[in-house]
Amino acid sequence: MLTAAVGTAERTRIWSHPDLGLHALVDAAGSVRLGRPDQEWAGLVPLVEVTATGHGRMWSGERFIETAIGDRLTYRAHETVQGRGRERTTIHLADPVTGLAAEVTLEASSGAGFLRGQVRLANEGSAPLRLESVTTLTLGGIADADGDLDGLTLHWADNDWLAECRWRQAAFRDQVVPLSRSAHGHEGRGCFERYSQGSWSTGRHLPVAALSDQEGRTWLWQIESSAGWRFETGEREGAAYVALFGPDDAHHQWHHTLAPGEGFTTVPAVLVRTEAGGLDAAFGELTDYRRGIRRVHPDHRTLPVIYNDYMNTLMGDPTTEKLMPLIEAAGAAGAEVFVIDAGWYDDDAQGWWDAVGAWEPAPHRFPGGIQEVLDAIRRHGMTPGLWLEPEVVGVRSPLAHSLPPEAFFQRGGLRVTEHGRHHLDVRHPAARAHLDEVVDRLVGEWGVGYLKLDYNINIGPGTENGLESAGAGLLGHHRAHLDWMSSLLDRHPGLVLENCGSGGLRMDYAQLAVAQLQSTSDQQDPLRYPPIAAAAATAATPEQAAVWAYPQPDQSLDEIAFTLTGALLGRVHLSGFLNLMSDEQFDLVRSAIRAYKDIRPEISGALPFWPLGLPAWEDTWIAHGLRGQDSTYLTVWRREPDVGGGETAQSRHGRNEPVDDRCTLALPRLRGAHVHPTVLHPATADAAAEWHAADGKLTVSLPRANTAVLLRLSSAPSQ
């Protein structure tokens, strides 16, 4: 161990992360905090903050730091284990008053700019302890390049149905105002916070946010929870702090009683730090991290093209008659998976929404049996897929009565009902056995190789199983749900799972560490999809981010090219009545799929960037890029100025140049390089790009509004 004397307080360094410039420091009283040895100790935050009934905060307010237990937790020991290119350090703390012990696991990789944290609490005392909040990671002492807060910018993402991944930014001081601490002797009582509500983990916001300064230094964080989560940032002794949480009592109706000898483990979270490059560099680091924590699966390398019959096409009304021509056309277009979406089980005169649960094919929809359709999909060279909403049972389903009451979410002793559905608790053996039987039949007997797992209700705070809180029940269910998903892939290694929650309303890396794909949106308007498609890589790796491309026979060639282009730097979710298209229209679809198949080997290793900044909902020009090993790829959209129905983001961000047919993109990484821009899609002469090597800028021309282009920037051939 290295001891460093700073001021009058002796601090011992027990752990270091050189790439982040972070150390775990112990003071003379045994308190452990993350920071640098030269930082003001009071500006740092205890390594773990805990509120428990009877043990609250030392300064009351909206913040969940400065807790009595966190202040008392003292250092016991630590150990470090290395393996598989990562280093894992566990720091042991204890509270002498309650007997609560904390094991803080810090995981990092050499040369990587991330720190993953998780905390396990154990009650070593003689009395039960009722937990109300626990941090997963805390960090204080954050400041701008001048050592203050005036130059910090806060970034966060709002999320909603049809409007996912809407990034916002504001000066830190606009959200956390200076309060003249010297006049009052205390910090403020508030903070900037974002949190989930109910069972849609991203129904309001993404569990991802950042702080950056004028020099491009960035702290970016992600909480990995399909149940409750919360982050807060605020001021502490002249510096900013960040505290990352799973569920808590105040926001998620979560509390967890630890009897003597019992334990609880928090959800994981990660902090990323980059010294330069702003959000682009930070999201690149986060993308690499996400690839490292997820389950290994061949889908992440092969990236098959998926046709799904739902969006703007059959819309939940599949039949053999309607599917057969779509199957033939999808196969001819180059699709490699064909998914029959919602409605394949619908044989109820009153509709399927509140009758689901058995997941049997509807005889009137498939007079020759559903196998006839599945066989046709295989015959056309595609893997068959089906839509499933496994966690719900309709109130009119026979399963609502045949499964035991304890297999469903309950609160106050009553079964929970939401939008005509009950919710299964996958911890119950009967619920899990039912779902295992369904999937083993669909996959093992029918030969289905792709399941779209949807989730279309917000069931609220959770379920009360016995004396547990609703929030604890939700967390327990989701952990069981993730275990169930993993078990499916263990039994069926080639199966591909798509995570969908009314589009992107459960878009978190608890789910995406297991599932292979993520539906990014249910947005049906192709003109409103670009800001979602462009920002999707902030929520999922590009090879997991599925974007709808729904060309239609009544669209112009520009409109067809526009909807196709937006999916080509992620995962293609093709739809539309391809069978009714003219030869010219269909050739345009096939050319887009050929372009995708040409570049997809690079997507799974490429890193995202945004040369115009992260898009706003109203932006006229939007650009999203991927930096591959050999080439750089760019998608550029030009929309009508009022497509979003409001002031353009270019205007709000001070970029209000006249809207014309040209847009200049800054690509500083390529400055001075001899680069050749090539139009990959659509292969038309009216989209053009000109590279300016000296200043590292690319000028893109799109003569007409509501058009888009995919470009490849590769090394220019030698003269």
XYZ file of C-alpha atoms in Angstrom:
719
model
C 0.000 0.000 0.000
C 1.081 3.558 -0.680
C 0.589 6.213 1.990
C 0.345 9.857 1.038
C 0.089 12.764 3.461
C -2.199 15.476 2.149
C -2.800 18.499 4.376
C -3.250 17.282 7.934
C -5.049 14.065 7.042
C -3.165 10.887 6.265
C -4.728 8.896 3.451
C -3.860 5.378 2.401
C -4.313 4.344 -1.204
C -5.664 0.803 -1.420
C -6.656 0.693 -5.111
C -5.871 2.632 -8.268
C -7.228 2.956 -11.796
C -4.562 4.888 -13.744
C -6.700 5.225 -16.877
C -9.446 6.964 -14.904
C -7.084 8.799 -12.562
C -9.008 7.331 -9.640
C -7.866 5.895 -6.344
C -9.666 4.306 -3.398
C -8.418 6.266 -0.407
C -8.771 5.528 3.298
C -8.502 8.339 5.830
C -7.321 8.073 9.414
C -10.869 7.312 10.600
C -11.225 4.400 8.151
C -13.618 6.078 5.708
C -13.093 5.004 2.073
C -13.728 7.330 -0.877
C -12.920 7.410 -4.587
C -10.839 10.330 -5.794
C -7.326 11.683 -6.117
C -4.940 12.080 -3.173
C -4.681 15.834 -3.773
C -8.441 16.471 -3.714
C -10.325 18.048 -0.836
C -11.527 15.119 1.278
C -14.839 16.809 2.065
C -15.641 17.044 -1.668
C -15.471 13.278 -2.054
C -18.318 10.895 -1.235
C -18.230 7.762 0.940
C -17.727 4.642 -1.181
C -21.157 3.320 -0.155
C -24.183 5.340 0.954
C -27.024 3.507 2.707
C -30.298 4.679 4.183
C -32.159 2.301 6.451
C -35.201 2.767 8.640
C -33.871 4.378 11.811
C -30.636 5.345 10.078
C -31.265 8.185 7.652
C -29.247 11.127 6.430
C -27.176 13.633 8.330
C -28.464 16.511 6.198
C -32.104 16.109 5.246
C -33.279 16.821 1.713
C -33.707 15.249 -1.704
C -30.200 13.822 -1.866
C -29.418 10.233 -0.951
C -25.806 10.871 0.014
C -24.492 12.103 3.380
C -26.105 9.110 5.058
C -25.472 8.115 8.660
C -24.491 4.557 7.745
C -22.320 5.695 4.854
C -20.455 8.012 7.208
C -19.893 5.162 9.679
C -18.770 2.459 7.235
C -15.056 1.850 7.815
C -12.364 -0.098 6.054
C -11.738 -3.751 6.956
C -9.714 -5.276 4.147
C -9.464 -5.632 0.404
C -8.291 -8.161 -2.155
C -7.679 -8.127 -5.901
C -8.198 -10.952 -8.379
C -7.046 -10.841 -11.999
C -8.298 -12.917 -14.899
C -9.644 -12.778 -18.458
C -8.031 -9.398 -19.001
C -9.866 -7.781 -16.089
C -8.983 -6.853 -12.539
C -11.561 -7.191 -9.792
C -10.976 -5.585 -6.420
C -13.304 -6.147 -3.460
C -13.167 -3.623 -0.629
C -14.689 -4.731 2.678
C -16.380 -2.175 4.933
C -18.349 -2.449 8.182
C -20.693 -0.311 10.279
C -19.923 -0.752 13.993
C -23.398 0.399 15.041
C -25.684 -1.883 13.015
C -23.275 -4.681 12.136
C -23.883 -4.055 8.428
C -21.010 -5.253 6.251
C -20.423 -4.057 2.694
C -18.400 -5.709 -0.043
C -17.729 -3.207 -2.826
C -16.577 -4.804 -6.068
C -14.693 -2.568 -8.490
C -13.970 -4.117 -11.885
C -11.701 -2.623 -14.542
C -9.546 -3.608 -17.511
C -6.021 -2.453 -18.223
C -6.006 0.280 -20.832
C -9.794 0.755 -20.688
C -11.478 3.848 -19.360
C -14.316 2.262 -17.388
C -15.051 1.221 -13.816
C -17.868 -1.209 -13.063
C -19.218 -1.370 -9.530
C -21.550 -3.515 -7.473
C -22.177 -3.744 -3.726
C -23.178 -6.684 -1.567
C -24.525 -5.919 1.896
C -24.687 -8.485 4.692
C -26.223 -8.157 8.143
C -23.638 -9.313 10.666
C -25.544 -7.738 13.533
C -28.101 -9.188 15.920
C -31.204 -7.284 14.749
C -33.004 -6.987 11.395
C -32.096 -3.962 9.273
C -34.632 -2.455 6.851
C -32.759 -1.008 3.855
C -34.328 1.919 1.962
C -31.575 2.918 -0.507
C -28.096 1.705 -1.426
C -25.604 3.198 -3.864
C -23.862 1.025 -6.413
C -21.196 3.613 -7.268
C -20.357 7.054 -5.940
C -17.849 9.610 -7.129
C -17.086 13.117 -5.938
C -14.525 15.765 -6.700
C -15.629 16.329 -10.322
C -14.752 19.767 -11.715
C -13.971 21.441 -15.030
C -10.491 22.178 -16.339
C -10.287 25.289 -14.135
C -11.183 23.332 -11.024
C -14.687 24.745 -10.633
C -18.218 23.943 -11.817
C -18.978 26.785 -14.220
C -17.605 24.913 -17.244
C -19.420 21.623 -16.663
C -22.227 20.507 -18.972
C -24.831 17.947 -17.957
C -26.187 15.480 -20.552
C -29.179 13.184 -20.114
C -31.728 11.415 -22.312
C -35.503 11.561 -22.161
C -37.264 8.461 -23.433
C -40.867 7.844 -24.385
C -42.991 5.668 -26.610
C -42.311 6.684 -30.238
C -39.743 9.248 -29.056
C -36.775 7.343 -27.697
C -33.201 8.517 -27.033
C -33.903 12.268 -26.967
C -30.703 13.719 -25.537
C -30.706 16.998 -23.644
C -27.904 19.152 -22.366
C -27.659 22.063 -19.974
C -24.976 23.916 -18.112
C -24.456 22.186 -14.771
C -25.004 25.524 -13.062
C -28.414 25.855 -14.728
C -29.528 22.714 -12.904
C -27.473 22.962 -9.713
C -27.305 26.655 -8.853
C -24.672 28.177 -6.512
C -26.228 28.827 -3.104
C -23.529 30.782 -1.257
C -22.514 27.914 0.993
C -20.218 30.181 2.972
C -23.214 32.208 4.108
C -25.164 29.182 5.324
C -22.578 26.616 6.358
C -24.362 23.829 4.474
C -24.729 22.357 1.012
C -28.072 22.579 -0.733
C -30.782 20.033 -0.082
C -31.497 19.276 -3.736
C -29.799 17.692 -6.727
C -30.370 16.873 -10.370
C -31.896 13.411 -10.570
C -33.441 11.061 -13.092
C -35.107 7.758 -12.291
C -37.358 5.049 -13.641
C -40.996 4.564 -12.758
C -42.651 1.153 -12.734
C -41.704 -1.815 -14.865
C -40.654 0.055 -18.023
C -37.045 0.689 -17.065
C -36.642 3.307 -19.811
C -40.214 4.529 -20.006
C -39.167 8.035 -18.956
C -35.389 8.323 -19.307
C -32.374 6.283 -20.273
C -30.261 5.033 -17.335
C -27.317 6.781 -19.001
C -26.032 10.340 -18.495
C -22.824 12.365 -18.508
C -20.884 15.371 -17.283
C -18.394 17.035 -19.646
C -16.213 20.146 -19.671
C -14.973 22.580 -22.325
C -11.798 20.554 -22.920
C -13.805 17.473 -23.913
C -13.170 15.570 -20.681
C -16.240 13.472 -19.953
C -17.704 11.320 -17.212
C -20.389 8.990 -18.590
C -22.397 6.521 -16.525
C -24.832 3.643 -17.035
C -27.027 1.782 -14.529
C -27.842 -1.819 -15.450
C -31.318 -2.490 -14.099
C -34.561 -3.725 -15.632
C -36.334 -2.794 -12.405
C -35.875 0.493 -10.542
C -32.869 2.773 -10.955
C -31.908 6.340 -10.117
C -28.938 8.660 -10.449
C -28.277 11.997 -8.848
C -25.639 14.643 -9.308
C -25.125 17.800 -7.329
C -22.599 19.965 -5.542
C -20.475 18.928 -2.579
C -17.813 21.256 -1.183
C -17.324 23.116 -4.459
C -17.159 20.021 -6.644
C -19.716 17.869 -8.417
C -20.599 14.366 -7.326
C -22.447 11.471 -8.941
C -24.317 8.721 -7.082
C -25.798 5.715 -8.901
C -28.584 3.588 -7.425
C -30.853 0.693 -8.163
C -34.387 0.954 -6.716
C -35.111 2.902 -3.537
C -38.062 3.398 -1.219
C -38.873 7.002 -2.113
C -39.028 6.483 -5.892
C -39.791 2.782 -6.410
C -41.502 1.516 -3.229
C -38.406 -0.606 -2.603
C -37.240 -1.620 0.822
C -35.500 -4.798 1.799
C -35.264 -6.196 5.313
C -32.035 -8.020 6.105
C -32.384 -10.476 8.943
C -29.152 -11.373 10.740
C -27.041 -13.433 8.371
C -28.888 -12.340 5.215
C -27.503 -10.365 2.285
C -28.515 -8.157 -0.633
C -26.659 -7.319 -3.865
C -27.223 -4.082 -5.763
C -27.667 -3.776 -9.519
C -24.393 -3.109 -11.409
C -23.371 0.270 -12.780
C -20.428 1.605 -14.758
C -18.521 4.882 -14.921
C -16.576 5.840 -18.053
C -14.008 8.630 -18.177
C -12.287 10.076 -21.231
C -9.672 12.836 -21.244
C -10.650 14.283 -24.633
C -13.124 13.817 -27.441
C -16.309 14.644 -25.526
C -19.353 12.424 -25.745
C -18.163 10.670 -28.906
C -15.089 9.312 -27.151
C -17.050 8.404 -24.023
C -19.733 6.528 -25.935
C -16.998 4.723 -27.852
C -15.574 3.514 -24.546
C -19.043 2.566 -23.320
C -19.709 0.659 -26.554
C -16.578 -1.441 -26.037
C -17.610 -2.052 -22.435
C -21.110 -3.150 -23.464
C -19.640 -5.623 -25.920
C -17.527 -7.052 -23.127
C -20.318 -7.717 -20.610
C -22.939 -9.299 -22.828
C -23.468 -12.976 -23.463
C -21.414 -14.235 -26.421
C -23.655 -15.107 -29.361
C -23.030 -15.637 -33.104
C -25.788 -13.142 -33.983
C -23.490 -10.309 -32.914
C -21.080 -11.296 -35.702
C -23.407 -12.410 -38.500
C -26.031 -9.623 -38.218
C -28.721 -11.308 -40.353
C -31.292 -9.085 -42.071
C -34.682 -9.436 -40.376
C -38.048 -9.032 -42.054
C -40.934 -8.460 -39.620
C -44.527 -8.429 -40.884
C -45.854 -5.911 -38.359
C -44.820 -2.308 -38.803
C -46.975 -0.407 -41.313
C -47.807 -3.775 -42.875
C -49.947 -6.541 -41.310
C -50.120 -4.723 -37.948
C -51.067 -7.802 -35.919
C -53.283 -9.490 -38.522
C -51.191 -12.318 -40.052
C -52.773 -15.150 -42.038
C -51.380 -17.804 -44.347
C -52.863 -15.968 -47.325
C -51.274 -12.640 -46.362
C -47.935 -14.075 -45.291
C -47.069 -16.268 -48.247
C -46.440 -13.445 -50.768
C -44.554 -11.432 -48.137
C -42.325 -14.432 -47.400
C -41.455 -14.847 -51.054
C -40.745 -11.139 -51.502
C -38.696 -10.866 -48.296
C -36.540 -13.802 -49.317
C -35.997 -12.300 -52.766
C -35.050 -8.952 -51.191
C -32.291 -10.606 -49.183
C -33.881 -11.099 -45.740
C -32.410 -13.922 -43.652
C -34.958 -14.025 -40.807
C -38.737 -13.716 -41.203
C -40.680 -12.843 -38.053
C -44.429 -13.363 -37.754
C -45.305 -10.638 -35.292
C -48.361 -10.217 -33.065
C -51.666 -11.903 -33.840
C -50.566 -15.405 -34.935
C -52.354 -16.863 -31.868
C -55.524 -14.749 -32.256
C -58.582 -16.958 -32.615
C -60.893 -14.954 -30.390
C -63.886 -13.027 -31.703
C -63.316 -10.363 -29.024
C -59.683 -9.788 -29.988
C -56.366 -11.084 -28.704
C -55.123 -8.321 -26.429
C -56.742 -9.529 -23.192
C -56.850 -13.237 -24.161
C -53.126 -13.993 -24.622
C -51.200 -16.503 -22.572
C -51.460 -19.969 -24.126
C -49.496 -19.063 -27.280
C -51.143 -21.611 -29.563
C -51.591 -20.895 -33.295
C -55.009 -19.669 -34.420
C -56.605 -22.330 -36.695
C -58.686 -19.834 -38.676
C -55.543 -17.838 -39.503
C -53.594 -20.891 -40.633
C -56.033 -23.394 -42.207
C -53.132 -25.666 -43.169
C -51.420 -25.191 -39.822
C -48.731 -22.715 -38.856
C -46.077 -25.253 -39.863
C -47.055 -24.643 -43.473
C -45.977 -21.023 -43.083
C -42.857 -21.834 -41.080
C -41.819 -24.357 -43.721
C -42.338 -21.729 -46.423
C -40.021 -19.353 -44.560
C -37.324 -22.021 -44.425
C -37.879 -22.921 -48.060
C -37.079 -19.325 -49.015
C -33.790 -19.489 -47.113
C -34.857 -17.670 -43.958
C -35.023 -18.525 -40.263
C -38.603 -18.422 -38.916
C -39.353 -16.129 -35.982
C -42.375 -15.442 -33.785
C -43.552 -12.603 -31.551
C -44.166 -13.432 -27.902
C -45.128 -11.401 -24.842
C -44.183 -13.964 -22.192
C -44.665 -12.004 -18.969
C -48.359 -11.233 -19.452
C -51.556 -13.271 -19.315
C -54.797 -11.717 -20.577
C -57.654 -11.450 -18.121
C -59.794 -13.622 -20.449
C -57.098 -16.258 -20.948
C -57.695 -19.718 -19.405
C -54.211 -19.355 -17.886
C -55.551 -16.556 -15.679
C -57.519 -19.227 -13.798
C -55.441 -22.389 -14.203
C -52.181 -20.988 -12.841
C -52.021 -20.497 -9.045
C -52.692 -16.969 -7.734
C -49.130 -16.762 -6.392
C -47.790 -17.032 -9.955
C -49.050 -13.481 -10.682
C -48.127 -10.006 -9.479
C -50.147 -8.989 -6.424
C -50.356 -5.913 -4.250
C -52.340 -5.627 -1.070
C -53.384 -9.272 -1.482
C -55.088 -8.521 -4.824
C -53.972 -9.601 -8.279
C -52.716 -6.654 -10.314
C -54.505 -5.891 -13.599
C -53.238 -3.412 -16.170
C -54.718 -2.758 -19.625
C -56.544 -6.079 -19.641
C -53.541 -8.134 -18.533
C -52.151 -9.853 -15.470
C -48.410 -10.141 -14.946
C -46.553 -13.383 -14.276
C -43.998 -13.562 -11.477
C -41.284 -15.684 -13.093
C -39.912 -16.589 -9.655
C -42.902 -18.891 -9.189
C -42.241 -22.461 -10.417
C -45.623 -22.716 -12.164
C -45.051 -19.484 -14.118
C -41.586 -20.532 -15.197
C -42.689 -24.056 -16.106
C -45.458 -22.602 -18.287
C -43.034 -20.329 -20.146
C -40.476 -23.110 -20.548
C -43.150 -25.327 -22.085
C -44.167 -22.580 -24.509
C -40.644 -21.803 -25.711
C -39.543 -25.419 -25.900
C -42.586 -26.109 -28.074
C -42.015 -23.134 -30.370
C -38.264 -23.608 -30.666
C -37.734 -27.305 -30.023
C -40.785 -28.690 -31.838
C -41.683 -26.014 -34.388
C -38.109 -25.044 -35.277
C -38.482 -21.329 -34.566
C -35.044 -19.707 -34.377
C -35.949 -16.137 -33.405
C -38.226 -14.835 -30.670
C -39.298 -11.217 -30.382
C -39.969 -10.821 -26.650
C -42.261 -7.834 -26.270
C -43.540 -6.089 -23.142
C -46.457 -3.684 -23.565
C -47.684 -2.743 -20.093
C -46.252 -0.818 -17.165
C -47.359 -2.920 -14.208
C -46.427 -0.250 -11.658
C -44.041 -0.532 -8.715
C -44.032 -4.341 -8.623
C -45.439 -7.218 -6.606
C -45.734 -7.930 -2.903
C -44.879 -11.555 -2.266
C -45.493 -12.072 1.427
C -43.815 -9.312 3.405
C -41.596 -8.037 0.586
C -42.052 -4.528 -0.786
C -43.434 -3.989 -4.280
C -40.103 -2.663 -5.535
C -38.233 -5.643 -4.111
C -40.722 -7.928 -5.830
C -40.123 -6.205 -9.167
C -36.356 -6.528 -8.796
C -36.711 -10.187 -7.823
C -38.968 -10.895 -10.802
C -36.638 -9.196 -13.260
C -33.620 -11.079 -11.959
C -35.576 -14.297 -12.416
C -36.659 -13.150 -15.875
C -33.030 -12.590 -16.911
C -32.129 -16.004 -15.551
C -35.001 -17.522 -17.553
C -33.825 -15.825 -20.747
C -30.320 -17.164 -20.148
C -31.683 -20.651 -19.595
C -33.441 -20.514 -22.977
C -30.149 -19.730 -24.683
C -28.425 -22.485 -22.715
C -30.950 -25.031 -24.010
C -31.201 -23.528 -27.506
C -27.783 -21.967 -28.285
C -28.745 -20.844 -31.795
C -31.900 -19.052 -30.668
C -31.930 -15.267 -31.142
C -33.838 -13.130 -28.619
C -35.035 -9.625 -29.443
C -35.783 -7.375 -26.494
C -38.778 -5.104 -27.071
C -40.818 -3.003 -24.681
C -43.349 -1.148 -26.816
C -40.255 -0.304 -28.810
C -37.489 1.053 -26.575
C -39.185 1.297 -23.165
C -37.068 -1.422 -21.562
C -33.757 -0.613 -23.252
C -31.247 -1.346 -20.491
C -28.085 -3.413 -20.199
C -29.505 -5.836 -17.702
C -31.658 -7.006 -20.624
C -29.128 -6.359 -23.383
C -26.380 -8.316 -21.671
C -28.577 -11.366 -22.380
C -30.754 -10.511 -25.422
C -29.141 -10.228 -28.836
C -31.167 -7.313 -30.255
C -33.094 -4.299 -29.033
C -36.121 -2.783 -30.730
C -35.419 0.932 -30.785
C -38.947 2.266 -31.368
C -42.525 1.699 -32.515
C -42.344 4.969 -34.478
C -44.406 4.562 -37.678
C -43.602 7.919 -39.289
C -40.389 7.582 -41.319
C -39.729 11.323 -41.046
C -39.699 11.164 -37.251
C -37.496 8.082 -36.972
C -34.095 9.670 -37.874
C -33.329 11.248 -34.458
C -34.161 7.906 -32.812
C -32.096 5.878 -35.278
C -29.168 8.284 -35.067
C -29.067 8.281 -31.242
C -29.834 4.562 -30.782
C -26.129 3.771 -30.369
C -26.182 5.719 -27.090
C -28.537 3.071 -25.678
C -27.313 -0.099 -27.419
C -24.328 -1.259 -29.431
C -24.918 -0.673 -33.160
C -25.176 -4.395 -33.858
C -27.945 -4.704 -31.249
C -29.935 -1.609 -32.254
C -32.789 -2.723 -34.528
C -34.250 0.060 -36.663
C -37.414 -0.286 -38.746
C -37.151 0.141 -42.512
C -40.690 -0.030 -43.915
C -40.757 0.874 -47.626
C -44.176 0.792 -49.281
C -45.411 0.521 -52.897
C -47.228 3.856 -52.643
C -43.999 5.703 -51.725
C -41.708 7.607 -54.062
C -38.165 6.397 -54.626
C -36.920 9.157 -52.289
C -39.267 7.992 -49.538
C -38.240 4.361 -49.972
C -34.556 5.272 -49.869
C -35.134 7.475 -46.811
C -36.693 4.760 -44.655
C -34.137 2.157 -45.746
C -31.089 4.353 -45.147
C -31.820 4.919 -41.464
C -31.385 1.231 -40.607
C -28.113 0.552 -42.412
C -25.704 1.378 -39.548
C -27.524 -0.831 -37.068
C -29.753 -3.869 -37.442
C -32.199 -3.883 -40.328
C -35.815 -4.565 -39.375
C -37.315 -4.681 -42.850
C -41.085 -4.517 -43.320
C -43.584 -3.242 -45.883
C -45.609 -4.730 -48.731
C -42.580 -5.645 -50.815
C -44.704 -8.033 -52.879
C -46.711 -5.130 -54.340
C -43.762 -3.014 -55.428
C -42.754 -2.159 -58.964
C -39.488 -3.589 -60.272
C -37.779 -0.224 -59.801
C -38.947 0.074 -56.190
C -37.983 -3.500 -55.381
C -34.540 -3.063 -56.922
C -33.992 -0.097 -54.608
C -34.832 -2.293 -51.595
C -32.489 -5.024 -52.776
C -29.686 -2.544 -53.394
C -29.990 -1.273 -49.797
C -29.819 -4.810 -48.419
C -26.775 -5.545 -50.596
C -25.088 -2.393 -49.269
C -25.860 -3.479 -45.698
C -24.449 -6.958 -46.225
C -21.305 -5.389 -47.649
C -20.619 -3.257 -44.567
C -22.037 -5.395 -41.755
C -18.758 -7.265 -41.048
C -17.408 -3.933 -39.748
C -20.457 -2.874 -37.710
C -19.879 -5.293 -34.832
C -16.495 -3.742 -34.076
C -17.155 -0.122 -35.026
C -17.585 2.802 -32.635
C -20.323 5.452 -32.946
C -19.896 9.189 -33.327
C -22.100 12.199 -34.144
C -20.435 14.906 -36.272
C -23.364 17.327 -35.730
C -23.759 16.403 -32.072
C -26.483 14.166 -30.686
C -29.699 14.975 -32.571
C -32.671 16.870 -31.247
C -36.206 15.931 -32.206
C -36.627 18.884 -34.561
C -33.241 18.882 -36.283
C -33.263 19.425 -40.037
C -29.828 17.867 -40.648
C -28.918 14.757 -38.656
C -25.734 12.716 -38.930
C -24.596 9.504 -37.297
C -21.369 7.672 -38.015
C -19.434 4.499 -37.244
C -15.656 4.307 -37.132
C -14.656 0.901 -38.422
C -11.226 -0.646 -38.622
C -10.791 0.121 -42.319
C -13.443 2.718 -43.116
C -15.685 5.363 -41.619
C -19.404 5.214 -42.355
C -21.854 8.105 -42.180
C -25.619 8.328 -42.452
C -26.842 11.851 -43.164
C -30.504 12.877 -43.200
C -32.033 16.111 -44.461
C -35.610 16.745 -43.324
C -38.092 19.563 -43.813
C -37.275 22.311 -41.281
C -40.609 21.954 -39.463
C -40.814 18.143 -39.459
C -40.662 18.026 -35.675
C -43.191 20.784 -35.236
C -40.958 23.314 -33.529
C -37.768 25.364 -33.461
C -34.809 23.520 -34.945
C -32.079 22.296 -32.643
C -29.510 23.933 -34.904
C -31.135 27.257 -34.015
C -31.325 26.458 -30.311
C -27.704 25.325 -30.247
C -26.448 28.350 -32.153
C -26.082 26.495 -35.456
C -28.779 28.409 -37.314
C -27.132 28.592 -40.711
C -29.564 28.975 -43.610
C -31.179 25.675 -44.482
C -30.017 24.673 -47.953
C -28.973 21.520 -49.741
C -25.484 21.363 -48.223
C -24.276 20.475 -44.755
C -20.680 20.493 -43.507
C -19.629 17.861 -40.987
C -16.505 18.108 -38.848
C -14.454 14.901 -38.689
C -11.365 15.915 -36.694
C -10.040 12.337 -36.429
C -9.551 12.304 -40.204
C -7.989 15.758 -40.517
C -5.109 15.652 -42.947
C -6.002 12.184 -44.227
C -6.519 11.420 -47.892
C -10.091 10.164 -47.789
C -12.383 9.161 -50.608
C -16.165 9.473 -49.936
C -18.384 6.929 -51.678
C -22.174 6.927 -51.784
C -23.325 3.443 -50.752
C -27.061 4.089 -50.716
C -28.979 5.258 -52.592
C -26.668 4.931 -55.577
C -27.912 8.094 -57.261
C -25.973 11.017 -58.698
C -27.902 13.730 -56.823
C -26.389 12.880 -53.424
C -22.763 13.994 -53.254
C -19.947 14.429 -50.756
C -16.733 16.453 -50.902
C -13.818 15.929 -48.524
C -11.633 18.795 -47.282
C -8.532 17.157 -45.828
C -6.843 20.289 -44.496
C -9.583 21.107 -42.000
C -11.065 17.615 -41.649
C -14.510 18.508 -42.940
C -16.967 16.757 -45.218
C -19.568 18.666 -47.200
C -22.639 16.593 -48.025
C -25.155 17.676 -50.650
C -28.767 16.489 -50.599
C -30.698 18.581 -53.151
C -34.152 17.635 -51.861
C -35.634 17.681 -48.374
C -36.631 14.398 -46.715
C -33.795 12.468 -48.283
C -30.869 10.589 -46.776
C -27.581 9.055 -47.812
C -25.163 6.409 -46.502
C -21.497 7.202 -47.185
C -18.271 5.285 -46.825
C -15.062 7.236 -46.216
C -12.052 5.133 -47.096
C -8.426 5.805 -47.854
C -8.071 7.434 -51.222
C -6.131 5.404 -53.776
C -2.545 6.477 -54.144
C -1.805 8.760 -57.107
